[in-house]
Tab-separated table of C-alpha atoms and ligand atoms in Angstrom:
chain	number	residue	atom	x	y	z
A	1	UNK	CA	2.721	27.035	-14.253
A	2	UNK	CA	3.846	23.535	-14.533
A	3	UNK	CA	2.009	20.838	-12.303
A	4	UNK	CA	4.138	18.802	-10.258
A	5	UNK	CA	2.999	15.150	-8.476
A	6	UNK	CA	3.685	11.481	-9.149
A	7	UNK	CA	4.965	10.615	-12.794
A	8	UNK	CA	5.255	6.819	-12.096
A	9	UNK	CA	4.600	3.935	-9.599
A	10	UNK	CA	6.168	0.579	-9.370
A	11	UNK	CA	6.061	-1.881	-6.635
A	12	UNK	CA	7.629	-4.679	-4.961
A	13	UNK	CA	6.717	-7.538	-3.026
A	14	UNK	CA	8.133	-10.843	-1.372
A	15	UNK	CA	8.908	-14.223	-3.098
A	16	UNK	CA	6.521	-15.280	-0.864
A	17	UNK	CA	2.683	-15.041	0.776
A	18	UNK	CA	0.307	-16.653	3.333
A	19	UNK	CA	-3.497	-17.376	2.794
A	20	UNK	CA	-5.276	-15.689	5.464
A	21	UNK	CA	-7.730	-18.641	5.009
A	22	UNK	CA	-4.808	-20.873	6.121
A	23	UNK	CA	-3.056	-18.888	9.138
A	24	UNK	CA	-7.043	-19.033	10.501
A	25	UNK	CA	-7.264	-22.581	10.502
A	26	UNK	CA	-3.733	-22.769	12.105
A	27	UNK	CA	-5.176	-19.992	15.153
A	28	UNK	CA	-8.683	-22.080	15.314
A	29	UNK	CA	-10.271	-18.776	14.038
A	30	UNK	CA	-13.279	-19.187	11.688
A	31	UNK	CA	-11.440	-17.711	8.006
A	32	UNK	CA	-14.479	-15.330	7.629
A	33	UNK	CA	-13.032	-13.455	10.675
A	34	UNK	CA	-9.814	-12.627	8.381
A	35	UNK	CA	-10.992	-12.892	4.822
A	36	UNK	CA	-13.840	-10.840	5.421
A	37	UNK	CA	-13.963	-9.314	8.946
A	38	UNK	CA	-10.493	-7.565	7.937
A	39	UNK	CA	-10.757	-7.977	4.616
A	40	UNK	CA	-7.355	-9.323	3.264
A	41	UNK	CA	-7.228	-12.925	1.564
A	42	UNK	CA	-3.168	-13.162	1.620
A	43	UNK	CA	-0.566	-11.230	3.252
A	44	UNK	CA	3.461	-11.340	2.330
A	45	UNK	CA	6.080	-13.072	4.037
A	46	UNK	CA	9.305	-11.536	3.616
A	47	UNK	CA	12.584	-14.087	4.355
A	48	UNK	CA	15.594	-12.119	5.301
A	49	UNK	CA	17.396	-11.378	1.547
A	50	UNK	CA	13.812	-9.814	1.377
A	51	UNK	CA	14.869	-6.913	3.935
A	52	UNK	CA	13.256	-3.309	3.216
A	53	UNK	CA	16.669	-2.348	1.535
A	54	UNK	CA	16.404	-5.243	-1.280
A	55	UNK	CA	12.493	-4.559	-1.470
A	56	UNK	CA	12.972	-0.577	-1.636
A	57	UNK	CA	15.685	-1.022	-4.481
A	58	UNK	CA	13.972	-4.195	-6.404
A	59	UNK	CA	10.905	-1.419	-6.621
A	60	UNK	CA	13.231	1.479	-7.603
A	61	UNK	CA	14.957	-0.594	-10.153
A	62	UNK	CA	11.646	-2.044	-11.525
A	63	UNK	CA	10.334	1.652	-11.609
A	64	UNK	CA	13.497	3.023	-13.619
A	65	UNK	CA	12.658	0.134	-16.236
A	66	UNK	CA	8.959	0.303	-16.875
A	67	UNK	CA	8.631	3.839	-17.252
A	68	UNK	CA	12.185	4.626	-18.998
A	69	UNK	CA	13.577	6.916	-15.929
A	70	UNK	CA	16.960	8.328	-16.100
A	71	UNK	CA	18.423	7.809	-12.312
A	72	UNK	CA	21.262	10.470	-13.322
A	73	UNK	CA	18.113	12.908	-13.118
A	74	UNK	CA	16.981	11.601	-10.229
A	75	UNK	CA	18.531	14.901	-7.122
A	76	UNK	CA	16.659	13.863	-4.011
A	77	UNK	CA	16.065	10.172	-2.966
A	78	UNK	CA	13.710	9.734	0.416
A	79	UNK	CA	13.431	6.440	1.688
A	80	UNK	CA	9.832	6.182	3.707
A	81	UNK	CA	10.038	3.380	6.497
A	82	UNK	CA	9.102	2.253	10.206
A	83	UNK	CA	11.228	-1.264	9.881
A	84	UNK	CA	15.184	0.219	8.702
A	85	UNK	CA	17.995	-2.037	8.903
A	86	UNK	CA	20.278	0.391	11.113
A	87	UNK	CA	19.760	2.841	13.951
A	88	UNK	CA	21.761	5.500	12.126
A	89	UNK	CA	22.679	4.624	8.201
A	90	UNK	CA	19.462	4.973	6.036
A	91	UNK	CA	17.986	2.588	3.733
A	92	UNK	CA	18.734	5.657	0.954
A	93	UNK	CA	22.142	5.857	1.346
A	94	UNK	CA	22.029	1.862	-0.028
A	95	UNK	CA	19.775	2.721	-2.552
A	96	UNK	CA	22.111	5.533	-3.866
A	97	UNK	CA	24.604	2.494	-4.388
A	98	UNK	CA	22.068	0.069	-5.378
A	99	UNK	CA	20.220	2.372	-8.083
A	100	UNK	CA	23.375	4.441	-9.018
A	101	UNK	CA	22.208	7.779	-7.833
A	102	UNK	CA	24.597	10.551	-8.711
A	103	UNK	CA	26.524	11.932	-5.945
A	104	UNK	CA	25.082	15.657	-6.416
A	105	UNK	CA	21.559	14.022	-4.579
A	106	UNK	CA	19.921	14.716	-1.358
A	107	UNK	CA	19.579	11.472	0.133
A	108	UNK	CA	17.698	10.573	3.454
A	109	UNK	CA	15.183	8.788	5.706
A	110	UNK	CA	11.836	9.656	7.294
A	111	UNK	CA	10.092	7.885	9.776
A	112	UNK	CA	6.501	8.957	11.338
A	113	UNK	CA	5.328	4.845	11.453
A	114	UNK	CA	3.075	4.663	8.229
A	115	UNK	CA	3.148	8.277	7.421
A	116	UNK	CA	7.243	7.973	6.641
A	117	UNK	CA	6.652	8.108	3.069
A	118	UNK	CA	4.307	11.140	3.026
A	119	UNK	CA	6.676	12.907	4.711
A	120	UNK	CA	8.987	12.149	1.791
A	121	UNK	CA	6.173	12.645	-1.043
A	122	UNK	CA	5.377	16.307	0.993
A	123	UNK	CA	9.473	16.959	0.646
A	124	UNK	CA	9.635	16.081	-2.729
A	125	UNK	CA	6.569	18.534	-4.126
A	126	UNK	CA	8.120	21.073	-1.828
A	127	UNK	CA	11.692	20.967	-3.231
A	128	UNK	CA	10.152	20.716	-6.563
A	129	UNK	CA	7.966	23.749	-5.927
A	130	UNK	CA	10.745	25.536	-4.039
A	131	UNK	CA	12.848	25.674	-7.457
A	132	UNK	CA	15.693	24.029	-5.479
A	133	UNK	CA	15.179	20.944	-8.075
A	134	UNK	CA	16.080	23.014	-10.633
A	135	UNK	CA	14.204	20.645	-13.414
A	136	UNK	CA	15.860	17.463	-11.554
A	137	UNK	CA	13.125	14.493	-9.908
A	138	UNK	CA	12.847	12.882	-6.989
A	139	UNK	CA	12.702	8.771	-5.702
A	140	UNK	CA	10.402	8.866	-3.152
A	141	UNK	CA	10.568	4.825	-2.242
A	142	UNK	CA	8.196	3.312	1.075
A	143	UNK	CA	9.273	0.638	2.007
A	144	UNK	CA	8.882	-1.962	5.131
A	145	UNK	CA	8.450	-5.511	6.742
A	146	UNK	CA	5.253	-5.686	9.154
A	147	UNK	CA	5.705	-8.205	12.198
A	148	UNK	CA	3.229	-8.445	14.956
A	149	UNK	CA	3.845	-11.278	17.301
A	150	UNK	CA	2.535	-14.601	16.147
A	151	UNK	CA	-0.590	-15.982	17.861
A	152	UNK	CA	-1.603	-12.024	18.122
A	153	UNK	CA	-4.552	-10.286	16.938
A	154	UNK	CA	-2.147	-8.239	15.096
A	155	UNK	CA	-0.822	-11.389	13.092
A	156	UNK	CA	-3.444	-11.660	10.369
A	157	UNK	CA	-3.118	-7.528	9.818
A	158	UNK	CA	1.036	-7.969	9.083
A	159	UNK	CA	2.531	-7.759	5.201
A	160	UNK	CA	5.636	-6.819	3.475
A	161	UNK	CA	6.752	-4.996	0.109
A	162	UNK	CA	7.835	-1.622	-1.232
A	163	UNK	CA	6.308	1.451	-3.424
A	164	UNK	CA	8.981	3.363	-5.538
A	165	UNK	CA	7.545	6.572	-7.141
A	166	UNK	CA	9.098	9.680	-9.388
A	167	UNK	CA	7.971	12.921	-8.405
A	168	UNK	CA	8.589	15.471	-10.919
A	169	UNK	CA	6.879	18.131	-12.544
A	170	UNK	CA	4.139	17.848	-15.154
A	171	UNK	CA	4.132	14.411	-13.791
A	172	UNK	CA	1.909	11.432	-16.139
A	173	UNK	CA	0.241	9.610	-13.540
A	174	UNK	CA	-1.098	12.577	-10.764
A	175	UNK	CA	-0.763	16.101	-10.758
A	176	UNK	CA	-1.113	17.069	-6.627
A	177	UNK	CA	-2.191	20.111	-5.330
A	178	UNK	CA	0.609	21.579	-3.539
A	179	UNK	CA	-0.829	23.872	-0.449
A	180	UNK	CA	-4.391	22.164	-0.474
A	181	UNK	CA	-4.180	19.514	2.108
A	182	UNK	CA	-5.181	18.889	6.239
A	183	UNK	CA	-2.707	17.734	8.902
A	184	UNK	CA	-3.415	16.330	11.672
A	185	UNK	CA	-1.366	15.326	14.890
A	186	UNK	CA	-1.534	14.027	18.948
A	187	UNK	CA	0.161	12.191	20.770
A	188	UNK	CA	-1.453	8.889	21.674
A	189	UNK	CA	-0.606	5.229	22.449
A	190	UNK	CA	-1.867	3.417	19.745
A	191	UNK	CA	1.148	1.233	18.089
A	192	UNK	CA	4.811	1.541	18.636
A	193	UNK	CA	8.239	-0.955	18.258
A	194	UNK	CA	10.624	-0.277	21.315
A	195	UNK	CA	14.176	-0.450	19.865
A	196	UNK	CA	14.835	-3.902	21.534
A	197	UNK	CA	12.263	-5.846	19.340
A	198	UNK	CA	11.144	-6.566	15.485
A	199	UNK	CA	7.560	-6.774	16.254
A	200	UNK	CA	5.295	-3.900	17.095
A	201	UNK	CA	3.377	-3.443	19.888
A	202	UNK	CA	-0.525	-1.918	19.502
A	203	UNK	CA	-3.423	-1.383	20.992
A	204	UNK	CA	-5.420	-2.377	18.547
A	205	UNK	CA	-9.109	-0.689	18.435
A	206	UNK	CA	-7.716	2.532	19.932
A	207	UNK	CA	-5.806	2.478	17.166
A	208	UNK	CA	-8.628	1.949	14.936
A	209	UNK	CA	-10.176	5.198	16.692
A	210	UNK	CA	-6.899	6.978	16.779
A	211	UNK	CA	-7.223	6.398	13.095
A	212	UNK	CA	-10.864	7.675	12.664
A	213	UNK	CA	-10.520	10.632	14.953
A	214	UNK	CA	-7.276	11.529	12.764
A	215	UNK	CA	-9.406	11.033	9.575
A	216	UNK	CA	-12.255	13.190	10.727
A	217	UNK	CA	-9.266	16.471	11.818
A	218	UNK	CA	-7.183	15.898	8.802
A	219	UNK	CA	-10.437	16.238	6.145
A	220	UNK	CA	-11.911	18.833	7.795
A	221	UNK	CA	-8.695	20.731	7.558
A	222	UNK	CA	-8.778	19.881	3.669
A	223	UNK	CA	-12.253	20.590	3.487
A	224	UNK	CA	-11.454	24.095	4.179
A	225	UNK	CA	-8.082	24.371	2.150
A	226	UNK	CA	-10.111	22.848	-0.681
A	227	UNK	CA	-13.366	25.650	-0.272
A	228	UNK	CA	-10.642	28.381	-0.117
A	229	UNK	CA	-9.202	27.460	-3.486
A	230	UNK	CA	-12.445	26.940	-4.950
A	231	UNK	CA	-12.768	23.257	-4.903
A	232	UNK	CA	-16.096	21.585	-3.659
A	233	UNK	CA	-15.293	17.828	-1.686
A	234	UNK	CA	-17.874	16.219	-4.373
A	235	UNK	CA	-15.004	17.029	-7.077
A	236	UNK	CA	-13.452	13.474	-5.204
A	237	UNK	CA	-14.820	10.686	-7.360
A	238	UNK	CA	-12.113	8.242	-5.983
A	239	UNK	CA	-10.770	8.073	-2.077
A	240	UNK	CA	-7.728	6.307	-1.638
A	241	UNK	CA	-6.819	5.632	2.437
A	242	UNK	CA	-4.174	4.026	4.601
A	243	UNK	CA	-4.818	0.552	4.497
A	244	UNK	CA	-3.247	-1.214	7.764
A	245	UNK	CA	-6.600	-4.168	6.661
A	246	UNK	CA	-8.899	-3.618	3.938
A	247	UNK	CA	-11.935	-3.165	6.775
A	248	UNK	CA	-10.084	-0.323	8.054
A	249	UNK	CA	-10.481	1.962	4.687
A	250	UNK	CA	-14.231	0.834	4.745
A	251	UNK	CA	-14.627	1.838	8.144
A	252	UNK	CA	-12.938	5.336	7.213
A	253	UNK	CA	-14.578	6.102	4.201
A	254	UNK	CA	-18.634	5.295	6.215
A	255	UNK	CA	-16.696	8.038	8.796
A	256	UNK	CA	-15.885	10.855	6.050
A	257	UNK	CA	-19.353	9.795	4.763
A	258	UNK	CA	-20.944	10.678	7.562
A	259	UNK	CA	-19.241	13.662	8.060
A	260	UNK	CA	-20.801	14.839	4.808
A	261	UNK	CA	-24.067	14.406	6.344
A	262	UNK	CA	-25.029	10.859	4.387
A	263	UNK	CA	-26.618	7.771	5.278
A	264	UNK	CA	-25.718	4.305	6.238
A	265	UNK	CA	-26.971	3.216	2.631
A	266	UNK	CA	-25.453	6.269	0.790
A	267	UNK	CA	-22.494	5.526	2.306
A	268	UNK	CA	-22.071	2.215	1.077
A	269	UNK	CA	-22.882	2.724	-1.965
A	270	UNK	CA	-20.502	5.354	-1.942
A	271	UNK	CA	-17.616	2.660	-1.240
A	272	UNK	CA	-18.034	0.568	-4.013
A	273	UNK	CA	-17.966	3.073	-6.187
A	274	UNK	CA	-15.374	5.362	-4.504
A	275	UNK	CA	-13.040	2.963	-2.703
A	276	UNK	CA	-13.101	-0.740	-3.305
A	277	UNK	CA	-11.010	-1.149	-6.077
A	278	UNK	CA	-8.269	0.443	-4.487
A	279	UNK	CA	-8.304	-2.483	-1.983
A	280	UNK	CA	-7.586	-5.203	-4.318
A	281	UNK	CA	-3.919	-4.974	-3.949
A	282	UNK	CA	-3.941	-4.435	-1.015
A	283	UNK	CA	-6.071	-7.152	0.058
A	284	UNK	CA	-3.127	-9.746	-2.120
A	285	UNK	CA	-0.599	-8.342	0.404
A	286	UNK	CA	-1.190	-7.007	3.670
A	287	UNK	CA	0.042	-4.249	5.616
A	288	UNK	CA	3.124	-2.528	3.904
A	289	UNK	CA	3.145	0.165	6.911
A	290	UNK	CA	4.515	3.766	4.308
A	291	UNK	CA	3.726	1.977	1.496
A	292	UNK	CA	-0.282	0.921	2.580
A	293	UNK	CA	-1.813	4.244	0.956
A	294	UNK	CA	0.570	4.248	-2.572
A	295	UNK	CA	-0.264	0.164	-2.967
A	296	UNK	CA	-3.950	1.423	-2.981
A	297	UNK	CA	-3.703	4.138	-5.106
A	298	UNK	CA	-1.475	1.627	-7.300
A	299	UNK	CA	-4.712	-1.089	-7.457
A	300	UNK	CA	-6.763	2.009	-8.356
A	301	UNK	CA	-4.850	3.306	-11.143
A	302	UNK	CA	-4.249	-0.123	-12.600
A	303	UNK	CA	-8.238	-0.403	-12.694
A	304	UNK	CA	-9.244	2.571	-13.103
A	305	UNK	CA	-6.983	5.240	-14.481
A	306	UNK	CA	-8.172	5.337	-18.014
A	307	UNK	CA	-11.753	5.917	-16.673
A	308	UNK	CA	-10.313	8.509	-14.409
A	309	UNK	CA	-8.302	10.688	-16.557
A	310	UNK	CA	-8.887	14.526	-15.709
A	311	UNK	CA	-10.655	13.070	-12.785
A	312	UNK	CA	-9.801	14.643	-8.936
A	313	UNK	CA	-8.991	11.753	-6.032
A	314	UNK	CA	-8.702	11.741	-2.211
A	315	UNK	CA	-5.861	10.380	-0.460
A	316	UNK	CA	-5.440	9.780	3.190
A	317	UNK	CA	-2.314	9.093	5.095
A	318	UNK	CA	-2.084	8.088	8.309
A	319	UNK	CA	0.967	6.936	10.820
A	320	UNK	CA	0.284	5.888	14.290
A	321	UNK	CA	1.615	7.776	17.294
A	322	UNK	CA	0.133	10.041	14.878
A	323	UNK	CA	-0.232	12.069	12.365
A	324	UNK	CA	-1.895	12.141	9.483
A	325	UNK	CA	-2.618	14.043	6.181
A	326	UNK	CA	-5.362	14.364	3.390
A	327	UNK	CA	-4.780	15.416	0.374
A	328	UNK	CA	-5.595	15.139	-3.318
A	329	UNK	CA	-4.950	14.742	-7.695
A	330	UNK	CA	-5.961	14.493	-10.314
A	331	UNK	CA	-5.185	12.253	-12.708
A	332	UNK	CA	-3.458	13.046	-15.985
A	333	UNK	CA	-4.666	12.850	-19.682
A	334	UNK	CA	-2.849	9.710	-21.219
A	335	UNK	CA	-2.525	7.984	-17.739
A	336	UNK	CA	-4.286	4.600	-18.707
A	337	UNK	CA	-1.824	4.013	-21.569
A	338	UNK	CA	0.828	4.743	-19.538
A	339	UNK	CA	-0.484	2.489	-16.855
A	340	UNK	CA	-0.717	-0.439	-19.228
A	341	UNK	CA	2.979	0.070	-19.766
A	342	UNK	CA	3.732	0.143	-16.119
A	343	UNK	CA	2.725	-3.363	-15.562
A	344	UNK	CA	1.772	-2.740	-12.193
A	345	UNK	CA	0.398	-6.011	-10.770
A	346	UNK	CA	2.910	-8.186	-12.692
A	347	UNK	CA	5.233	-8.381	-9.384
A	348	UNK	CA	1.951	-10.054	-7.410
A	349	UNK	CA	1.815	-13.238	-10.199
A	350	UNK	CA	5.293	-14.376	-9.609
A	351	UNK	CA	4.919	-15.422	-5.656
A	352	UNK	CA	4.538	-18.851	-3.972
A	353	UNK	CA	2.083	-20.136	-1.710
A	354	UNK	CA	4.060	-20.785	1.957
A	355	UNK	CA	2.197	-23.065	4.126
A	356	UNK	CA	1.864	-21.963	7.912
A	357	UNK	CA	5.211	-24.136	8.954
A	358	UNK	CA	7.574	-22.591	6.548
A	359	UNK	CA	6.017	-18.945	7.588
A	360	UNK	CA	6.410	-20.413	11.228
A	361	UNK	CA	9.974	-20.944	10.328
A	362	UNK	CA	10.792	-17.679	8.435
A	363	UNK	CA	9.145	-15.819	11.436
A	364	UNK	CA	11.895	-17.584	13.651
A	365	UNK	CA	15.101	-17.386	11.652
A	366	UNK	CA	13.706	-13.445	11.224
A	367	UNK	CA	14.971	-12.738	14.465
A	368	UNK	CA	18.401	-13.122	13.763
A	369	UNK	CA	18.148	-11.630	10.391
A	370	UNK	CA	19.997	-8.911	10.864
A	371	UNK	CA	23.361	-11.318	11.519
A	372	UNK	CA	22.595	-13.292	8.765
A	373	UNK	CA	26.041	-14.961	8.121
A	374	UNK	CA	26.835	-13.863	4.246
A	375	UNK	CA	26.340	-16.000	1.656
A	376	UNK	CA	25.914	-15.968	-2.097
A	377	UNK	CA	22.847	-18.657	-2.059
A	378	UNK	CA	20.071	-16.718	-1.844
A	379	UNK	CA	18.023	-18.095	-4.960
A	380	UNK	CA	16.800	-14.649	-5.781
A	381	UNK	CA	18.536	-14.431	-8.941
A	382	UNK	CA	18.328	-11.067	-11.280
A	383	UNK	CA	17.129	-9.030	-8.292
A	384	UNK	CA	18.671	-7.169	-5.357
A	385	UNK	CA	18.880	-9.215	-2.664
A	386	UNK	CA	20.355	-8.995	1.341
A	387	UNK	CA	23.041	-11.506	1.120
A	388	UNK	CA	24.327	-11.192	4.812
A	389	UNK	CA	26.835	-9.222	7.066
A	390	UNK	CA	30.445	-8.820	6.658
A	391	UNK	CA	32.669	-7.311	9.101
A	392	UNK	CA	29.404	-5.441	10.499
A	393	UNK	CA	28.859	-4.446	7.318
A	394	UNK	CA	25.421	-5.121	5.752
A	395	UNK	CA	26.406	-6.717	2.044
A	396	UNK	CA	23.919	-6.631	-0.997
A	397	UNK	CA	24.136	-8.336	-4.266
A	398	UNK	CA	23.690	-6.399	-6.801
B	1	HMG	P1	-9.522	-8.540	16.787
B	1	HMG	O1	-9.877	-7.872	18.036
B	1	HMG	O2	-8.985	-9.953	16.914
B	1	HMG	O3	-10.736	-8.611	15.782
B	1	HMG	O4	-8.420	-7.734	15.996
B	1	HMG	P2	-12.261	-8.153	15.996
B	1	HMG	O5	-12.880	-8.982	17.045
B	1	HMG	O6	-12.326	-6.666	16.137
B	1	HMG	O7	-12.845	-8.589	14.575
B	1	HMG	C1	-12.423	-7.971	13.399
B	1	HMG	C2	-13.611	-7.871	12.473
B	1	HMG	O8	-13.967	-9.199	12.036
B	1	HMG	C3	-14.880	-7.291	13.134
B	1	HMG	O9	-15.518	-6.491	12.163
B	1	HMG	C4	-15.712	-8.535	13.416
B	1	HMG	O10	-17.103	-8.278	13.474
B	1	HMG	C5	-15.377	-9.385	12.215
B	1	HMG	P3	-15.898	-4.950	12.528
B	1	HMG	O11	-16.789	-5.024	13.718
B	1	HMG	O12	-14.590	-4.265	12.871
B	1	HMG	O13	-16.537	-4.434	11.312
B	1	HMG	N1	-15.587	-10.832	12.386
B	1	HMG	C6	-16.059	-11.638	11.429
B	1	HMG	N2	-16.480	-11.385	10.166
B	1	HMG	C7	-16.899	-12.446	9.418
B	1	HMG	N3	-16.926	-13.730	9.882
B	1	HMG	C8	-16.520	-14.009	11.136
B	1	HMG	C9	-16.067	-12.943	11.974
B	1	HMG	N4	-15.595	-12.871	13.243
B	1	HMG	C10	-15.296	-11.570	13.490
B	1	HMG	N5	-16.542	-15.281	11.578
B	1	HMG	C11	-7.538	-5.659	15.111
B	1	HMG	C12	-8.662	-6.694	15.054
B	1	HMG	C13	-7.642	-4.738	13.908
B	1	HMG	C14	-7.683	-4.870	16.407
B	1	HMG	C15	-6.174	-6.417	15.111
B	1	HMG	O14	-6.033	-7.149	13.915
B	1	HMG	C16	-4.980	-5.486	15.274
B	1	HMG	O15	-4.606	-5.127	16.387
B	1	HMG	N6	-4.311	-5.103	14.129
B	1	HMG	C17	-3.147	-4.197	14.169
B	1	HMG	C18	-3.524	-2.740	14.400
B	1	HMG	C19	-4.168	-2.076	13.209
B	1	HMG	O16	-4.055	-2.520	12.081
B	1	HMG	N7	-4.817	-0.911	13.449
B	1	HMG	C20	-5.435	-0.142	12.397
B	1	HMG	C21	-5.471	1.347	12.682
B	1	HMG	S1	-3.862	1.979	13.149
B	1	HMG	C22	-3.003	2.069	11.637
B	1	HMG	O17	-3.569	1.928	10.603
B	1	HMG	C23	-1.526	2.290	11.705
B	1	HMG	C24	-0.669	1.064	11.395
B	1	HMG	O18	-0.681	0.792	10.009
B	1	HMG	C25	0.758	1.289	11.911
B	1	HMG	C26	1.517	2.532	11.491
B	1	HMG	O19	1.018	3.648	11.388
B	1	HMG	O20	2.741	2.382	11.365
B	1	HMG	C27	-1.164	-0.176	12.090
């Protein structure tokens, strides 16, 4: 039977970044408390041409070119995201435009706050393993803005960018394991966005325990899935986790540790060699909400995936409110040449550094983004860009 999973990742970020080491200075906080108490050195600053639309499609696009993908092939498109542009039109249906999708494609939008994408990476496998694809693939794109209020606790954990990624069958990068995986959901208060405002409201260490106790339900119920097929847990060599900070996947993976009965030491260990790479990324960008968990597993396989070829890796998803999912991979013979053809990380070189009054500044003119008066300057030349609104009509160049 043919496998079916990710055949190829590309990503896409902002123009644009803050040093964490900077915005502390600006809040009097000492930078150790970002850079290493949360454990990200720079997060992304999206100005409003860099809406999740443009970043969703500048990733799609990107992904189509690097790894040679037909998009007339391409029969379900799910657009991941907690930050849309419109109450009722999807971010796909601009993407079908954008990317040139052909009409005969199932196009939509899910939203669960960070687990949006999952949802559409579960789809996909599903309509792939359903036989409705009938040997088509599927976009699965995650893609959002992350705004906490400035001067918040929340401010050093925000980010921005996009993850596009084909899902097809006897996919190059990861081959998943459709029917081996643990859910999780409850309804708790942890982080939300009421429709009147851009930024999101949280409570932020319950949600850090929200977060845990949905690790701990979700891996137990993939602990069993995994003994009934035959799989034992130490067949993970890599974890990949939701990465709202990079503290946060430490914290999960010493939780999971100790579920498996080890030590403070073991389980330390156990993240260097099982988890830190996967922050890197991360750690250059900040909280991408859907895209958090697919931005780590991107760092790892632009280490890593040579190393890891045939090898079997954990991934967690989880999205506040919440729910949450763990599954697994492995990864594919030939995947670290394929990788090196990918060019993952090139999109991180090409950024500039803002300094905290032109973030200041961006933050501000953000909240009337979405009435941006259109214009052709942008300065964004060659990529997709949100140029303004026309006649209520959001316009894109293209
Ligand atoms: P806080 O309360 O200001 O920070 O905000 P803190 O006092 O907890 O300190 C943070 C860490 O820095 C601590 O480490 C301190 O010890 C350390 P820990 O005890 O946690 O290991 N620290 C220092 N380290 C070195 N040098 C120093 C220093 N000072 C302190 N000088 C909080 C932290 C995460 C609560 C805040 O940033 C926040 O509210 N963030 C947003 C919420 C969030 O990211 N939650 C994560 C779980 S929920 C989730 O992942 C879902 C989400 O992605 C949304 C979705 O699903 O859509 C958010």
């Amino acid at each position: 039977m043919a496998t079916i999973g990710i055949d190829a990742v590309a990503i896409a970020v902002p123009k644009g970044y803050v040093e964490l080491a900077d915005l502390a200075a600006a809040r009097g906080v000492p930078p150790g408390k970002y850079v290493e108490g949360l454990g990200v050195t720079r997060m992304s600053v999206a100005r409003a041409h860099e809406d999740p639309v443009a970043l969703a499609a500048n990733a799609a696009r990107r992904l189509f070119a690097t790894a040679e993908i037909d998009p007339g092939r391409i029969g379900l498109c799910v657009a991941g995201t907690e930050t849309a542009v419109d109450h009722s039109k999807p971010v796909a249906a601009y993407l079908h435009r954008l990317l040139g999708l052909p009409e005969r494609c199932r196009v939509f939008e899910a939203k669960h706050a960070c687990f949006g994408g999952t949802a559409g990476l579960l789809a996909a496998i599903d309509w792939i393993a359903s036989g409705s694809a009938r040997g088509r693939q599927a976009l699965v794109v995650c893609t959002d803005v992350a705004r906490y209020a400035l001067n918040s606790p929340g401010e050093p954990t925000q980010g921005a960018g996009a993850v596009a990624m084909l899902i097809s069958e006897n996919p190059r990068l990861l081959a998943l394991e459709p029917g081996i995986s643990g859910s999780y959901s409850k309804d708790v208060n942890d982080f939300w966005r009421p429709l009147y405002t851009k930024e999101a409201v949280v409570d932020g260490h319950h949600s850090v325990q929200c977060y845990l106790d949905a690790l701990a339900g979700a891996y137990e119920g993939f602990k069993d899935a995994s003994r009934e097929a035959g799989y034992h847990p130490d067949s993970l060599v890599r974890r990949c986790y939701h990465v709202p900070y990079g503290k946060m996947a430490k914290k999960a993976h010493r939780h999971v540790m100790q579920l498996e009965g080890k030590n403070e030491a073991q389980a330390d260990a156990s993240y260097v060699e099982q988890v830190a790479t996967s922050l890197r990324m991360p750690s250059q960008v900040g909280n991408i909400y859907t895209g958090s968990l697919y931005l780590a597993l991107t760092s790892l396989l632009e280490a890593e995936a040579s190393e890891l070829e045939g090898k079997r890796i954990g991934l967690f998803s989880y999205g506040s409110g919440c729910t949450a999912e763990y599954f697994a991979g492995r990864i594919q013979a030939g995947a670290g040449a394929f990788v090196a053809k990918l060019q993952l990380a090139e999109p991180l070189a090409d950024r500039r550094c803002y300094t905290i009054p032109e973030y200041e500044a961006i933050r501000h003119a953000d909240s009337d983004g979405d009435r941006l008066p259109l214009s052709a300057e942008h300065g964004y030349n060659g990529s997709v860009a949100f140029l303004g609104v026309d006649n209520e009509r959001r316009v894109y160049s293209n």
